[in-house]
Amino acid sequence: MEQYVIKGGVPLSGEVEIGGAKNAALAILAAAIMTDETVTIDNLPDVRDINVLLDAIAGIGAKVERIDSHTVKINGSYIDCLCVDYDSMKKIRASYYLLGALLGKYKEAEVALPGGCNIGSRPMDLHIKGFKALGANVELRNGAVAVEAKELVGTHIYLDKVSVGATINVMMAAVMADGKTTIENAAKEPHVVDVANFLNSMGANIRGAGTDVIRIVGVESLHKTDYSVIPDQIEAAATHGDILVKNVIPKHLEATSAKLLEAGCRIEEFDDAVRVSAAGPLHNTQVTTLPYPGFPTDMQPQMAVVLGIAQGTSTVTESIFENRFKYVDELTRMGADIKVESNVAIINGVDHYMSARVSAPDLRAGAALVIAGLAAEGITVIDDIHFIERGYEEFPEKLSQVGAKIEKVSTEKEIQKFTLKVS
Ligand code: UD1
């Protein structure tokens, strides 16, 4: 089993370059099959989720040509199967984007119900509501969602809850519908905008992405494009210390930057970089996760780790997913003082974390434990890093560049070797 071993207590400093946004890339890859021409997508993060989705796309017959680790060419004209099986879906929830993409293009698709990070119940009722509103028949059979329509007709759709997935999936299905579609109460996340920009570069007519009303005028077909995915908003903020985080869009990080500032960090914003430093003591603050531009739920565990060693009592309220405090028990084993009451974590700051052997419960919580390990005195070992590798490219390498002592290992002997090397 692969693990990360970390020698903590080393202040980080230097520059780190941020890769493409995983969550934008996943939807863009799915949308790329909507034309029969060849689409080139660049600035892809080289992480497990992306590779799993590319396998699922190749699995339905599309031609997937890897140019290098960050660039791929996709040609959807070879698609010969409109079903995505459970094997792909259980590994990665975002393969549900193939539902919207296939429905939009072929007016038919069958996709197994998804797996993914176990961070709470994640229904698809809003996706389904949107597809139905566009005129599709939706049936649940054998653990799969089957959608099919004679034709899709533009309409007015109100999403009862702000959902990134439903907004993107319905937007994809509507791109080639007949007439105008309006999506109200749409998600405004940067990746929703990126997917809309991508589709527009293929000839779609989407306006208003990034606001809560998206207007789409259906087009007959889409064409080829060359597109570069936006930088990741979550990976960037996960590197805490005295660090210049390069290749980011500072606006996308505003909620996180604001909270780090409140907690006593120094933040300097440049055109495409943010410098974060924490010279003095950190203070308590209150954080509530909300849809963009609110504080991202995907940054909640990492922020809690910072507040765990800030002076005073902080609260972290999770308003999006109910099961996102699974890291608390692990962090408690590292000396944190955190109590969870319903969807609020009450964090009494402690002086420092202690090293321990811990397990990553999911992707972002795993990243949070890495941060705790970097701050802890002594050697921390993190198990189940396959969760972390779903979303972070070369995590140990990037952190090492800024002075962290971290390695990926797979045996006790390697852990001992690392311990000897760093002590
Ligand atoms: C996406 C991100 C994930 C992030 C989340 C919230 C991807 C691949 N994943 O997940 O990293 O944590 O946005 O920013 O982009 N809901 C319903 N019915 C639905 C759909 C959603 O009730 O049909 C609820 C969910 O249970 C949740 C809330 O809406 O409480 C938001 O979920 P949503 O934005 O859809 O998250 P994902 O798209 O799954």
CSV table of C-alpha atoms and ligand atoms in Angstrom, one decimal:
chain,number,residue,atom,x,y,z
A,1,MET,CA,0.0,0.0,0.0
A,2,GLU,CA,1.3,3.4,-0.9
A,3,GLN,CA,1.7,6.1,1.7
A,4,TYR,CA,3.1,9.5,2.2
A,5,VAL,CA,5.7,9.9,4.9
A,6,ILE,CA,6.2,13.5,6.2
A,7,LYS,CA,8.7,15.1,8.5
A,8,GLY,CA,6.8,18.1,9.8
A,9,GLY,CA,7.8,21.4,11.4
A,10,VAL,CA,9.7,22.6,8.4
A,11,PRO,CA,8.6,26.1,7.3
A,12,LEU,CA,7.7,26.1,3.6
A,13,SER,CA,9.0,28.8,1.3
A,14,GLY,CA,9.4,29.4,-2.4
A,15,GLU,CA,7.3,29.1,-5.5
A,16,VAL,CA,4.8,26.5,-6.6
A,17,GLU,CA,3.1,26.2,-10.0
A,18,ILE,CA,-0.6,25.2,-10.0
A,19,GLY,CA,-2.0,22.8,-12.6
A,20,GLY,CA,-5.3,22.7,-14.5
A,21,ALA,CA,-8.6,22.5,-12.6
A,22,LYS,CA,-9.7,18.9,-12.2
A,23,ASN,CA,-13.4,19.6,-11.9
A,24,ALA,CA,-13.4,21.9,-15.0
A,25,ALA,CA,-11.4,19.4,-16.9
A,26,LEU,CA,-13.7,16.5,-16.1
A,27,ALA,CA,-16.7,18.3,-17.6
A,28,ILE,CA,-14.7,19.6,-20.6
A,29,LEU,CA,-13.5,16.1,-21.5
A,30,ALA,CA,-17.0,14.8,-21.4
A,31,ALA,CA,-18.3,17.8,-23.5
A,32,ALA,CA,-15.5,17.1,-26.0
A,33,ILE,CA,-17.3,14.1,-27.4
A,34,MET,CA,-20.2,16.3,-28.5
A,35,THR,CA,-18.6,17.1,-31.9
A,36,ASP,CA,-17.5,14.6,-34.6
A,37,GLU,CA,-14.4,16.7,-35.2
A,38,THR,CA,-11.2,16.4,-33.2
A,39,VAL,CA,-10.9,18.6,-30.1
A,40,THR,CA,-7.5,19.3,-28.4
A,41,ILE,CA,-7.5,20.0,-24.7
A,42,ASP,CA,-4.5,21.3,-22.9
A,43,ASN,CA,-3.5,22.1,-19.3
A,44,LEU,CA,-5.2,18.9,-18.0
A,45,PRO,CA,-4.0,17.9,-14.5
A,46,ASP,CA,-2.4,14.5,-14.7
A,47,VAL,CA,-4.4,12.9,-11.9
A,48,ARG,CA,-6.3,9.7,-11.4
A,49,ASP,CA,-9.8,11.0,-11.9
A,50,ILE,CA,-8.9,12.5,-15.3
A,51,ASN,CA,-7.3,9.2,-16.5
A,52,VAL,CA,-10.3,7.2,-15.3
A,53,LEU,CA,-12.7,9.5,-17.3
A,54,LEU,CA,-10.5,9.3,-20.4
A,55,ASP,CA,-10.7,5.5,-20.1
A,56,ALA,CA,-14.5,5.7,-19.8
A,57,ILE,CA,-14.6,8.0,-22.9
A,58,ALA,CA,-12.4,5.5,-24.9
A,59,GLY,CA,-14.7,2.8,-23.5
A,60,ILE,CA,-17.7,4.2,-25.5
A,61,GLY,CA,-15.6,4.1,-28.6
A,62,ALA,CA,-14.3,7.7,-28.9
A,63,LYS,CA,-10.8,8.1,-30.1
A,64,VAL,CA,-8.6,9.4,-27.3
A,65,GLU,CA,-5.0,10.3,-28.2
A,66,ARG,CA,-2.7,11.3,-25.3
A,67,ILE,CA,-0.3,13.9,-26.7
A,68,ASP,CA,1.5,14.4,-23.4
A,69,SER,CA,0.6,14.2,-19.7
A,70,HIS,CA,-1.3,17.5,-19.9
A,71,THR,CA,-2.7,17.4,-23.5
A,72,VAL,CA,-5.2,15.1,-25.1
A,73,LYS,CA,-7.0,14.9,-28.5
A,74,ILE,CA,-10.5,13.5,-28.5
A,75,ASN,CA,-12.6,12.5,-31.5
A,76,GLY,CA,-16.2,11.6,-30.8
A,77,SER,CA,-17.2,10.5,-34.3
A,78,TYR,CA,-16.1,6.9,-33.4
A,79,ILE,CA,-18.6,6.5,-30.5
A,80,ASP,CA,-20.4,3.2,-30.9
A,81,CYS,CA,-21.9,2.7,-27.5
A,82,LEU,CA,-24.1,5.1,-25.6
A,83,CYS,CA,-23.7,3.2,-22.2
A,84,VAL,CA,-21.3,4.0,-19.5
A,85,ASP,CA,-21.0,1.0,-17.2
A,86,TYR,CA,-20.8,0.8,-13.4
A,87,ASP,CA,-17.0,-0.1,-13.5
A,88,SER,CA,-16.3,3.5,-14.7
A,89,MET,CA,-18.9,5.2,-12.6
A,90,LYS,CA,-18.0,3.6,-9.3
A,91,LYS,CA,-14.5,5.0,-9.7
A,92,ILE,CA,-15.5,8.5,-10.6
A,93,ARG,CA,-18.7,10.3,-10.0
A,94,ALA,CA,-18.0,12.9,-12.7
A,95,SER,CA,-18.6,10.3,-15.5
A,96,TYR,CA,-22.2,11.4,-15.1
A,97,TYR,CA,-21.2,14.3,-17.3
A,98,LEU,CA,-21.3,11.8,-20.2
A,99,LEU,CA,-25.1,11.6,-19.6
A,100,GLY,CA,-25.6,15.3,-20.5
A,101,ALA,CA,-23.1,15.1,-23.3
A,102,LEU,CA,-24.4,11.9,-24.9
A,103,LEU,CA,-28.1,13.0,-24.5
A,104,GLY,CA,-27.3,16.4,-26.1
A,105,LYS,CA,-25.5,14.8,-29.0
A,106,TYR,CA,-27.3,11.5,-29.7
A,107,LYS,CA,-30.6,12.2,-27.7
A,108,GLU,CA,-29.9,8.9,-25.9
A,109,ALA,CA,-27.7,7.6,-23.1
A,110,GLU,CA,-27.5,5.1,-20.3
A,111,VAL,CA,-25.1,5.8,-17.4
A,112,ALA,CA,-24.7,3.8,-14.2
A,113,LEU,CA,-25.4,5.7,-11.0
A,114,PRO,CA,-22.2,7.2,-9.7
A,115,GLY,CA,-19.7,6.5,-6.9
A,116,GLY,CA,-16.9,9.0,-6.0
A,117,CYS,CA,-15.9,10.5,-2.7
A,118,ASN,CA,-18.1,9.4,0.1
A,119,ILE,CA,-18.7,12.9,1.5
A,120,GLY,CA,-22.5,12.6,1.9
A,121,SER,CA,-25.6,11.7,0.0
A,122,ARG,CA,-25.2,13.1,-3.5
A,123,PRO,CA,-28.5,12.7,-5.4
A,124,MET,CA,-29.0,13.4,-9.1
A,125,ASP,CA,-32.6,14.5,-8.9
A,126,LEU,CA,-31.8,18.0,-10.2
A,127,HIS,CA,-29.9,16.6,-13.2
A,128,ILE,CA,-32.9,14.4,-14.0
A,129,LYS,CA,-35.4,17.2,-13.5
A,130,GLY,CA,-33.4,19.3,-16.1
A,131,PHE,CA,-33.3,16.5,-18.6
A,132,LYS,CA,-37.0,15.8,-18.3
A,133,ALA,CA,-37.8,19.5,-18.7
A,134,LEU,CA,-35.9,19.4,-22.0
A,135,GLY,CA,-38.2,16.6,-23.1
A,136,ALA,CA,-36.2,13.5,-22.3
A,137,ASN,CA,-37.7,10.3,-20.9
A,138,VAL,CA,-35.7,9.3,-17.9
A,139,GLU,CA,-35.9,5.8,-16.4
A,140,LEU,CA,-33.9,4.2,-13.7
A,141,ARG,CA,-33.1,0.6,-14.6
A,142,ASN,CA,-30.6,-1.9,-13.1
A,143,GLY,CA,-28.7,0.8,-11.2
A,144,ALA,CA,-28.4,3.0,-14.3
A,145,VAL,CA,-30.1,6.2,-15.5
A,146,ALA,CA,-31.4,5.8,-19.0
A,147,VAL,CA,-32.4,9.0,-20.9
A,148,GLU,CA,-33.8,9.2,-24.3
A,149,ALA,CA,-35.7,11.9,-26.3
A,150,LYS,CA,-37.1,12.1,-29.8
A,151,GLU,CA,-36.0,15.7,-29.7
A,152,LEU,CA,-34.8,18.0,-27.0
A,153,VAL,CA,-36.7,21.3,-26.8
A,154,GLY,CA,-35.4,24.4,-25.1
A,155,THR,CA,-37.2,25.4,-22.0
A,156,HIS,CA,-37.1,27.2,-18.6
A,157,ILE,CA,-35.5,25.3,-15.8
A,158,TYR,CA,-35.3,26.3,-12.2
A,159,LEU,CA,-32.7,24.3,-10.1
A,160,ASP,CA,-34.1,24.1,-6.6
A,161,LYS,CA,-30.6,23.9,-5.1
A,162,VAL,CA,-27.4,25.3,-6.4
A,163,SER,CA,-25.6,22.4,-8.0
A,164,VAL,CA,-22.4,22.4,-10.0
A,165,GLY,CA,-23.0,19.0,-11.5
A,166,ALA,CA,-26.7,19.6,-12.4
A,167,THR,CA,-25.9,23.1,-13.9
A,168,ILE,CA,-23.2,21.7,-16.2
A,169,ASN,CA,-25.0,18.5,-17.1
A,170,VAL,CA,-28.2,20.4,-18.1
A,171,MET,CA,-26.2,23.0,-19.9
A,172,MET,CA,-24.5,20.3,-22.1
A,173,ALA,CA,-27.8,18.7,-22.8
A,174,ALA,CA,-29.4,22.0,-23.9
A,175,VAL,CA,-26.6,23.1,-26.2
A,176,MET,CA,-28.0,21.2,-29.1
A,177,ALA,CA,-31.7,21.4,-28.1
A,178,ASP,CA,-34.2,23.1,-30.3
A,179,GLY,CA,-34.6,26.7,-29.3
A,180,LYS,CA,-33.8,28.6,-26.1
A,181,THR,CA,-33.1,27.2,-22.6
A,182,THR,CA,-32.9,29.2,-19.4
A,183,ILE,CA,-31.3,27.7,-16.3
A,184,GLU,CA,-32.2,29.6,-13.2
A,185,ASN,CA,-30.4,29.4,-9.8
A,186,ALA,CA,-27.4,28.1,-11.7
A,187,ALA,CA,-24.1,27.4,-10.0
A,188,LYS,CA,-21.6,30.2,-10.6
A,189,GLU,CA,-18.3,28.3,-9.9
A,190,PRO,CA,-15.3,29.1,-12.1
A,191,HIS,CA,-15.5,25.7,-13.7
A,192,VAL,CA,-19.1,26.3,-14.8
A,193,VAL,CA,-17.8,29.3,-16.7
A,194,ASP,CA,-14.9,27.3,-18.1
A,195,VAL,CA,-17.1,24.6,-19.5
A,196,ALA,CA,-19.4,27.2,-21.0
A,197,ASN,CA,-16.4,29.0,-22.6
A,198,PHE,CA,-15.2,25.6,-23.9
A,199,LEU,CA,-18.6,24.8,-25.4
A,200,ASN,CA,-18.8,28.3,-27.0
A,201,SER,CA,-15.4,27.7,-28.5
A,202,MET,CA,-17.0,24.7,-30.2
A,203,GLY,CA,-19.8,26.8,-31.6
A,204,ALA,CA,-22.4,26.7,-28.8
A,205,ASN,CA,-24.4,29.8,-27.8
A,206,ILE,CA,-24.3,30.1,-24.0
A,207,ARG,CA,-24.6,33.4,-22.2
A,208,GLY,CA,-24.6,34.3,-18.5
A,209,ALA,CA,-22.3,31.5,-17.1
A,210,GLY,CA,-20.9,32.8,-13.9
A,211,THR,CA,-24.2,34.4,-13.0
A,212,ASP,CA,-27.3,32.6,-11.6
A,213,VAL,CA,-29.1,32.7,-14.9
A,214,ILE,CA,-27.6,30.9,-17.9
A,215,ARG,CA,-29.2,31.3,-21.3
A,216,ILE,CA,-28.6,28.9,-24.1
A,217,VAL,CA,-29.7,29.1,-27.7
A,218,GLY,CA,-29.5,25.6,-29.3
A,219,VAL,CA,-27.3,25.0,-32.3
A,220,GLU,CA,-27.4,22.3,-34.9
A,221,SER,CA,-23.9,21.0,-34.3
A,222,LEU,CA,-20.6,21.7,-32.6
A,223,HIS,CA,-17.1,21.9,-34.2
A,224,LYS,CA,-13.5,21.3,-33.3
A,225,THR,CA,-11.5,23.6,-30.9
A,226,ASP,CA,-8.2,23.9,-29.1
A,227,TYR,CA,-8.8,24.7,-25.5
A,228,SER,CA,-6.8,25.2,-22.3
A,229,VAL,CA,-8.3,24.4,-18.9
A,230,ILE,CA,-8.3,27.1,-16.2
A,231,PRO,CA,-6.0,26.7,-13.2
A,232,ASP,CA,-7.2,24.8,-10.1
A,233,GLN,CA,-8.9,26.9,-7.4
A,234,ILE,CA,-8.5,24.2,-4.7
A,235,GLU,CA,-5.0,22.8,-5.3
A,236,ALA,CA,-3.6,26.4,-5.1
A,237,ALA,CA,-4.9,27.2,-1.7
A,238,ALA,CA,-3.8,23.9,-0.2
A,239,THR,CA,-0.2,25.0,0.0
A,240,HIS,CA,0.1,27.0,3.1
A,241,GLY,CA,3.3,28.7,4.3
A,242,ASP,CA,5.4,31.6,2.9
A,243,ILE,CA,4.7,30.7,-0.7
A,244,LEU,CA,4.2,32.3,-4.0
A,245,VAL,CA,1.4,30.2,-5.6
A,246,LYS,CA,1.8,30.8,-9.4
A,247,ASN,CA,-0.5,30.3,-12.3
A,248,VAL,CA,-3.8,31.0,-10.5
A,249,ILE,CA,-6.7,33.4,-11.0
A,250,PRO,CA,-6.6,35.3,-7.7
A,251,LYS,CA,-10.3,36.1,-8.0
A,252,HIS,CA,-11.2,32.4,-7.9
A,253,LEU,CA,-9.4,32.2,-4.6
A,254,GLU,CA,-10.9,35.2,-2.9
A,255,ALA,CA,-13.1,33.4,-0.4
A,256,THR,CA,-10.1,31.3,0.8
A,257,SER,CA,-7.7,34.3,0.7
A,258,ALA,CA,-10.2,36.3,2.8
A,259,LYS,CA,-10.4,33.7,5.5
A,260,LEU,CA,-6.6,33.1,5.6
A,261,LEU,CA,-6.3,36.9,6.0
A,262,GLU,CA,-8.8,36.9,8.9
A,263,ALA,CA,-6.8,34.1,10.4
A,264,GLY,CA,-3.7,36.3,10.4
A,265,CYS,CA,-1.9,35.3,7.2
A,266,ARG,CA,-0.5,37.9,4.8
A,267,ILE,CA,-1.9,37.7,1.3
A,268,GLU,CA,-0.5,39.6,-1.7
A,269,GLU,CA,-2.3,39.3,-5.0
A,270,PHE,CA,-0.6,39.6,-8.4
A,271,ASP,CA,-2.1,39.2,-11.9
A,272,ASP,CA,-1.7,35.4,-12.0
A,273,ALA,CA,-0.2,34.6,-8.6
A,274,VAL,CA,-1.0,34.9,-4.9
A,275,ARG,CA,1.6,35.1,-2.1
A,276,VAL,CA,0.6,33.6,1.2
A,277,SER,CA,2.8,34.0,4.3
A,278,ALA,CA,2.1,33.4,8.0
A,279,ALA,CA,4.8,35.0,10.1
A,280,GLY,CA,2.9,35.7,13.3
A,281,PRO,CA,0.4,33.6,15.3
A,282,LEU,CA,-2.8,32.6,13.6
A,283,HIS,CA,-6.2,33.6,15.1
A,284,ASN,CA,-9.6,32.0,15.2
A,285,THR,CA,-12.3,32.8,12.7
A,286,GLN,CA,-15.7,31.5,11.5
A,287,VAL,CA,-16.1,29.7,8.2
A,288,THR,CA,-19.3,28.6,6.4
A,289,THR,CA,-19.1,26.7,3.1
A,290,LEU,CA,-21.4,28.0,0.4
A,291,PRO,CA,-21.7,27.8,-3.4
A,292,TYR,CA,-19.3,30.1,-5.3
A,293,PRO,CA,-18.4,32.9,-4.6
A,294,GLY,CA,-18.8,31.6,-1.0
A,295,PHE,CA,-16.1,29.5,0.8
A,296,PRO,CA,-15.6,26.3,-1.2
A,297,THR,CA,-16.6,23.0,0.5
A,298,ASP,CA,-13.6,21.5,-1.2
A,299,MET,CA,-11.3,23.8,0.9
A,300,GLN,CA,-13.2,23.2,4.2
A,301,PRO,CA,-11.0,20.4,5.6
A,302,GLN,CA,-7.7,22.2,4.7
A,303,MET,CA,-9.0,25.4,6.4
A,304,ALA,CA,-10.0,23.5,9.5
A,305,VAL,CA,-6.5,22.2,9.8
A,306,VAL,CA,-5.2,25.8,9.8
A,307,LEU,CA,-7.7,26.8,12.4
A,308,GLY,CA,-6.8,23.8,14.5
A,309,ILE,CA,-3.6,25.5,15.4
A,310,ALA,CA,-4.9,29.1,15.5
A,311,GLN,CA,-5.4,30.8,18.8
A,312,GLY,CA,-9.0,30.8,20.2
A,313,THR,CA,-12.2,29.0,19.2
A,314,SER,CA,-13.2,28.8,15.6
A,315,THR,CA,-16.2,27.3,13.9
A,316,VAL,CA,-16.5,25.7,10.6
A,317,THR,CA,-20.0,25.2,9.2
A,318,GLU,CA,-20.5,22.7,6.3
A,319,SER,CA,-23.7,23.6,4.5
A,320,ILE,CA,-23.2,21.6,1.3
A,321,PHE,CA,-22.3,18.0,2.1
A,322,GLU,CA,-23.3,16.4,5.4
A,323,ASN,CA,-20.4,13.9,5.7
A,324,ARG,CA,-17.4,16.1,5.3
A,325,PHE,CA,-16.0,16.0,8.8
A,326,LYS,CA,-14.5,12.5,8.5
A,327,TYR,CA,-11.0,13.9,9.0
A,328,VAL,CA,-11.8,15.1,12.5
A,329,ASP,CA,-11.1,11.8,14.2
A,330,GLU,CA,-7.8,11.5,12.4
A,331,LEU,CA,-6.9,15.1,13.3
A,332,THR,CA,-7.8,14.5,16.9
A,333,ARG,CA,-5.3,11.7,16.9
A,334,MET,CA,-2.8,14.3,15.9
A,335,GLY,CA,-3.7,16.4,19.0
A,336,ALA,CA,-6.5,18.7,17.6
A,337,ASP,CA,-9.3,19.7,19.8
A,338,ILE,CA,-12.4,19.6,17.6
A,339,LYS,CA,-16.0,18.7,18.4
A,340,VAL,CA,-18.6,18.2,15.7
A,341,GLU,CA,-22.2,19.1,16.4
A,342,SER,CA,-24.5,18.5,13.5
A,343,ASN,CA,-22.9,20.4,10.6
A,344,VAL,CA,-20.7,22.6,12.7
A,345,ALA,CA,-17.1,21.8,13.8
A,346,ILE,CA,-16.1,23.7,16.9
A,347,ILE,CA,-12.4,24.0,16.9
A,348,ASN,CA,-10.4,25.0,20.0
A,349,GLY,CA,-6.9,25.9,18.7
A,350,VAL,CA,-4.0,23.9,20.1
A,351,ASP,CA,-0.4,24.9,20.1
A,352,HIS,CA,0.8,22.3,17.6
A,353,TYR,CA,-0.1,19.0,16.0
A,354,MET,CA,1.6,15.8,17.0
A,355,SER,CA,2.8,13.3,14.4
A,356,ALA,CA,0.8,10.1,14.0
A,357,ARG,CA,-0.2,7.4,11.6
A,358,VAL,CA,-3.4,8.5,9.9
A,359,SER,CA,-5.6,7.5,7.0
A,360,ALA,CA,-7.0,9.8,4.3
A,361,PRO,CA,-10.8,9.4,4.4
A,362,ASP,CA,-11.4,11.2,1.1
A,363,LEU,CA,-9.7,13.5,-1.4
A,364,ARG,CA,-9.8,16.9,0.2
A,365,ALA,CA,-9.6,15.5,3.8
A,366,GLY,CA,-6.5,13.6,2.7
A,367,ALA,CA,-4.9,16.9,1.5
A,368,ALA,CA,-5.8,18.4,4.8
A,369,LEU,CA,-4.0,15.6,6.7
A,370,VAL,CA,-0.9,16.3,4.6
A,371,ILE,CA,-1.0,19.9,5.7
A,372,ALA,CA,-1.4,18.8,9.3
A,373,GLY,CA,1.5,16.5,8.8
A,374,LEU,CA,3.6,19.3,7.4
A,375,ALA,CA,2.8,21.4,10.5
A,376,ALA,CA,3.3,18.6,13.1
A,377,GLU,CA,6.5,17.9,15.0
A,378,GLY,CA,8.0,14.5,14.0
A,379,ILE,CA,7.2,11.9,11.4
A,380,THR,CA,3.6,11.5,10.1
A,381,VAL,CA,2.5,8.6,7.9
A,382,ILE,CA,-0.6,8.9,5.8
A,383,ASP,CA,-2.4,5.8,4.5
A,384,ASP,CA,-5.0,5.5,1.7
A,385,ILE,CA,-3.3,8.2,-0.5
A,386,HIS,CA,-5.1,6.8,-3.5
A,387,PHE,CA,-7.8,9.3,-2.5
A,388,ILE,CA,-5.4,12.2,-2.6
A,389,GLU,CA,-4.0,11.1,-6.0
A,390,ARG,CA,-7.4,11.3,-7.5
A,391,GLY,CA,-7.0,15.1,-7.5
A,392,TYR,CA,-3.5,16.3,-6.8
A,393,GLU,CA,-0.7,15.9,-9.4
A,394,GLU,CA,2.8,15.2,-8.1
A,395,PHE,CA,1.8,16.4,-4.6
A,396,PRO,CA,5.0,15.3,-2.8
A,397,GLU,CA,7.1,16.7,-5.6
A,398,LYS,CA,5.4,20.1,-5.6
A,399,LEU,CA,5.6,20.3,-1.8
A,400,SER,CA,9.2,19.3,-1.8
A,401,GLN,CA,10.0,22.2,-4.2
A,402,VAL,CA,9.0,24.6,-1.4
A,403,GLY,CA,11.1,22.8,1.2
A,404,ALA,CA,8.6,20.2,2.6
A,405,LYS,CA,10.1,16.9,3.7
A,406,ILE,CA,7.6,14.4,2.1
A,407,GLU,CA,8.0,11.2,0.1
A,408,LYS,CA,5.7,8.6,-1.4
A,409,VAL,CA,6.7,5.2,0.0
A,410,SER,CA,5.2,1.7,0.0
A,411,THR,CA,7.2,-0.3,2.6
A,412,GLU,CA,8.1,0.0,6.2
A,413,LYS,CA,11.7,-0.1,5.1
A,414,GLU,CA,11.3,3.0,3.0
A,415,ILE,CA,9.7,4.8,5.9
A,416,GLN,CA,12.7,3.9,8.1
A,417,LYS,CA,15.1,5.1,5.3
A,418,PHE,CA,13.2,8.4,5.0
A,419,THR,CA,13.3,8.9,8.8
A,420,LEU,CA,17.0,8.3,8.9
A,421,LYS,CA,17.6,10.7,6.0
A,422,VAL,CA,15.6,13.6,7.5
A,423,SER,CA,16.7,13.2,11.2
B,1,UD1,C1,-19.0,19.4,-7.4
B,1,UD1,C2,-17.5,19.1,-7.3
B,1,UD1,C3,-17.1,18.8,-5.9
B,1,UD1,C4,-17.6,20.0,-5.0
B,1,UD1,C5,-19.1,20.3,-5.2
B,1,UD1,C6,-19.5,21.5,-4.5
B,1,UD1,C7,-17.0,18.1,-9.4
B,1,UD1,C8,-16.6,16.8,-10.2
B,1,UD1,N1,-17.2,17.9,-8.1
B,1,UD1,O1,-19.7,18.2,-7.0
B,1,UD1,O2,-15.7,18.7,-5.8
B,1,UD1,O3,-17.4,19.6,-3.6
B,1,UD1,O4,-19.3,20.5,-6.6
B,1,UD1,O5,-18.8,22.6,-4.9
B,1,UD1,O6,-17.0,19.1,-10.0
B,1,UD1,N2,-27.7,18.1,-5.0
B,1,UD1,C9,-29.0,17.6,-5.0
B,1,UD1,N3,-29.5,17.1,-6.2
B,1,UD1,C10,-28.8,17.0,-7.3
B,1,UD1,C11,-27.5,17.5,-7.3
B,1,UD1,C12,-26.9,18.0,-6.1
B,1,UD1,O7,-29.7,17.7,-4.0
B,1,UD1,O8,-29.3,16.5,-8.3
B,1,UD1,C13,-27.1,18.7,-3.8
B,1,UD1,C14,-26.0,17.9,-3.2
B,1,UD1,O9,-26.4,16.8,-2.4
B,1,UD1,C15,-25.2,18.9,-2.5
B,1,UD1,C16,-25.5,20.2,-3.3
B,1,UD1,O10,-26.6,19.9,-4.1
B,1,UD1,O11,-25.8,19.1,-1.2
B,1,UD1,C17,-24.3,20.6,-4.1
B,1,UD1,O12,-23.8,19.5,-4.9
B,1,UD1,P1,-23.2,19.7,-6.4
B,1,UD1,O13,-22.8,21.2,-6.5
B,1,UD1,O14,-24.1,19.1,-7.4
B,1,UD1,O15,-21.9,18.9,-6.2
B,1,UD1,P2,-21.2,18.0,-7.4
B,1,UD1,O16,-21.5,18.6,-8.7
B,1,UD1,O17,-21.5,16.6,-7.1
